[in-house]
Every structure is written in structure tokens, then in C-alpha cells.
Coordinates of C-alpha atoms in Angstrom, one line a residue:
M1 CA 0.0 0.0 0.0
P2 CA 1.4 3.5 -0.8
A3 CA 2.5 5.6 2.1
N4 CA -0.4 7.5 3.6
K5 CA 0.5 10.9 5.0
H6 CA -1.4 14.0 6.1
F7 CA -0.2 17.6 6.2
E8 CA -1.6 20.9 7.4
I9 CA -0.5 24.2 5.7
Y10 CA -1.7 27.8 5.3
A11 CA -2.9 29.3 2.1
G12 CA -0.2 31.4 0.5
E13 CA 2.6 29.5 2.2
D14 CA 5.7 28.0 0.6
R15 CA 6.0 24.4 1.9
T16 CA 8.2 21.5 1.2
L17 CA 6.6 18.1 1.9
S18 CA 8.9 15.3 3.0
L19 CA 7.7 11.8 1.9
V20 CA 8.7 8.2 1.7
A21 CA 7.7 6.1 -1.3
R22 CA 6.2 2.7 -0.6
D23 CA 5.0 -0.1 -3.0
A24 CA 1.7 -2.0 -3.0
N25 CA 3.0 -4.2 -0.2
G26 CA 4.0 -1.3 2.0
D27 CA 7.7 -1.9 1.4
I28 CA 10.1 1.0 0.7
L29 CA 10.1 1.7 -3.0
S30 CA 13.5 2.3 -4.6
L31 CA 13.4 5.5 -6.6
T32 CA 16.5 4.8 -8.7
G33 CA 15.8 6.2 -12.1
A34 CA 12.3 7.5 -11.1
T35 CA 10.5 10.6 -11.9
L36 CA 7.8 11.7 -9.4
A37 CA 4.5 13.4 -10.3
F38 CA 2.6 15.0 -7.5
R39 CA -1.1 16.0 -8.0
M40 CA -3.5 17.6 -5.5
S41 CA -7.2 17.9 -6.0
K42 CA -10.4 18.7 -4.0
N43 CA -11.5 15.1 -4.4
A44 CA -9.8 11.9 -5.5
G45 CA -10.3 11.5 -9.3
D46 CA -10.9 15.2 -9.9
G47 CA -8.6 17.2 -12.2
A48 CA -5.4 18.4 -10.6
T49 CA -5.7 21.7 -8.7
V50 CA -1.9 21.7 -8.1
S51 CA 0.7 19.7 -10.0
A52 CA 4.4 19.5 -9.1
S53 CA 7.4 17.2 -9.5
G54 CA 9.1 15.5 -6.7
S55 CA 12.9 15.7 -5.9
I56 CA 14.6 12.5 -4.8
V57 CA 16.5 12.7 -1.5
S58 CA 17.6 9.1 -1.2
A59 CA 16.8 6.8 -4.1
S60 CA 17.6 3.6 -2.2
G61 CA 15.8 4.9 0.9
G62 CA 12.7 5.9 -1.1
T63 CA 12.7 9.4 0.4
Y64 CA 11.8 12.5 -1.6
T65 CA 10.4 16.0 -1.3
V66 CA 7.7 18.0 -3.1
A67 CA 8.0 21.8 -3.0
L68 CA 4.8 23.8 -3.1
T69 CA 5.0 27.5 -3.7
D70 CA 2.9 30.4 -2.3
S71 CA 1.2 30.9 -5.7
Q72 CA 0.2 27.3 -5.8
T73 CA -1.5 27.4 -2.3
D74 CA -2.7 31.0 -2.4
D75 CA -6.3 30.4 -3.3
L76 CA -6.9 27.1 -1.5
E77 CA -8.9 26.3 1.6
G78 CA -10.2 23.1 3.0
D79 CA -9.1 19.4 2.5
Y80 CA -7.4 18.3 -0.6
Y81 CA -6.5 14.8 -1.7
F82 CA -2.9 14.3 -3.0
S83 CA -1.2 11.4 -4.7
V84 CA 2.3 10.8 -6.1
L85 CA 3.1 8.5 -9.0
A86 CA 6.6 7.2 -9.4
S87 CA 7.5 6.4 -13.0
I88 CA 10.3 3.9 -13.1
S89 CA 11.3 2.2 -16.4
G90 CA 7.9 3.0 -18.0
T91 CA 5.9 1.6 -15.0
D92 CA 3.8 4.0 -12.9
T93 CA 3.4 3.1 -9.2
M94 CA 1.3 5.1 -6.8
C95 CA 3.8 5.6 -4.0
S96 CA 2.2 8.2 -1.7
E97 CA -1.2 9.6 -1.0
G98 CA -3.1 11.4 1.7
V99 CA -4.8 14.6 2.6
I100 CA -3.5 18.2 2.8
R101 CA -5.6 20.5 5.0
V102 CA -5.2 24.1 3.9
F103 CA -6.2 26.8 6.4
A104 CA -7.0 30.4 5.4
L105 CA -4.3 32.8 6.7
N106 CA -6.5 33.9 9.6
Q107 CA -7.3 30.4 10.9
A108 CA -5.4 27.8 12.9

């Protein structure tokens, strides 16, 4: 099962998310040669509200980051589903998913 992670951020905030890639069995997924595609939407299956690429930190350890910019989060509020696909040698694997709760700047 892909890694399931939840984050809380503020609208208009720059934020780097730190994640670990896992395969369908829950084992660490090697990211050697991988490209990572992050997408965030109001509901699973909706078109992407935010798209970004992941940056591998440790390929063998399956760790990576996704940087979100203030302009990507500026107009958001509420809960958003996110998923990350790792493309390795032409095979796409869902390696992380979860929920990002976005607060308006005047909320906590």
C-alpha cells in the first residue's frame, strides 16, 4: 500500500513536503531512475488543482520532497487529496497519497 500521509498548511505558504515512497505491499520503493509526479485535487479523481514534480533525496531509501509555492497554495482552503506517482522504467506506481488541509491565513 502506498505511504499515507497528512499535512496541514496555510494558504499562500511556501511548503516542502517530505515523503517516503512505498510499493503496494508497504515496502520502501527504490526510486532509482524514477520521476515523481505530485497532484493535488479537491476530491480523488478530480482534475489536478496543483501539480508538481518530486525531488529524490535518497533513491535507495525511497525518500523525496515536493515543494509547493505560495502561488500554488494561495487560493486554496479546506481538505485536498494528494497522490504521487513514481514512473520507473515505464511503469507507474502510486507511492504516496493522503490529505492536505489548507487553512486560510487567519485560521489555525
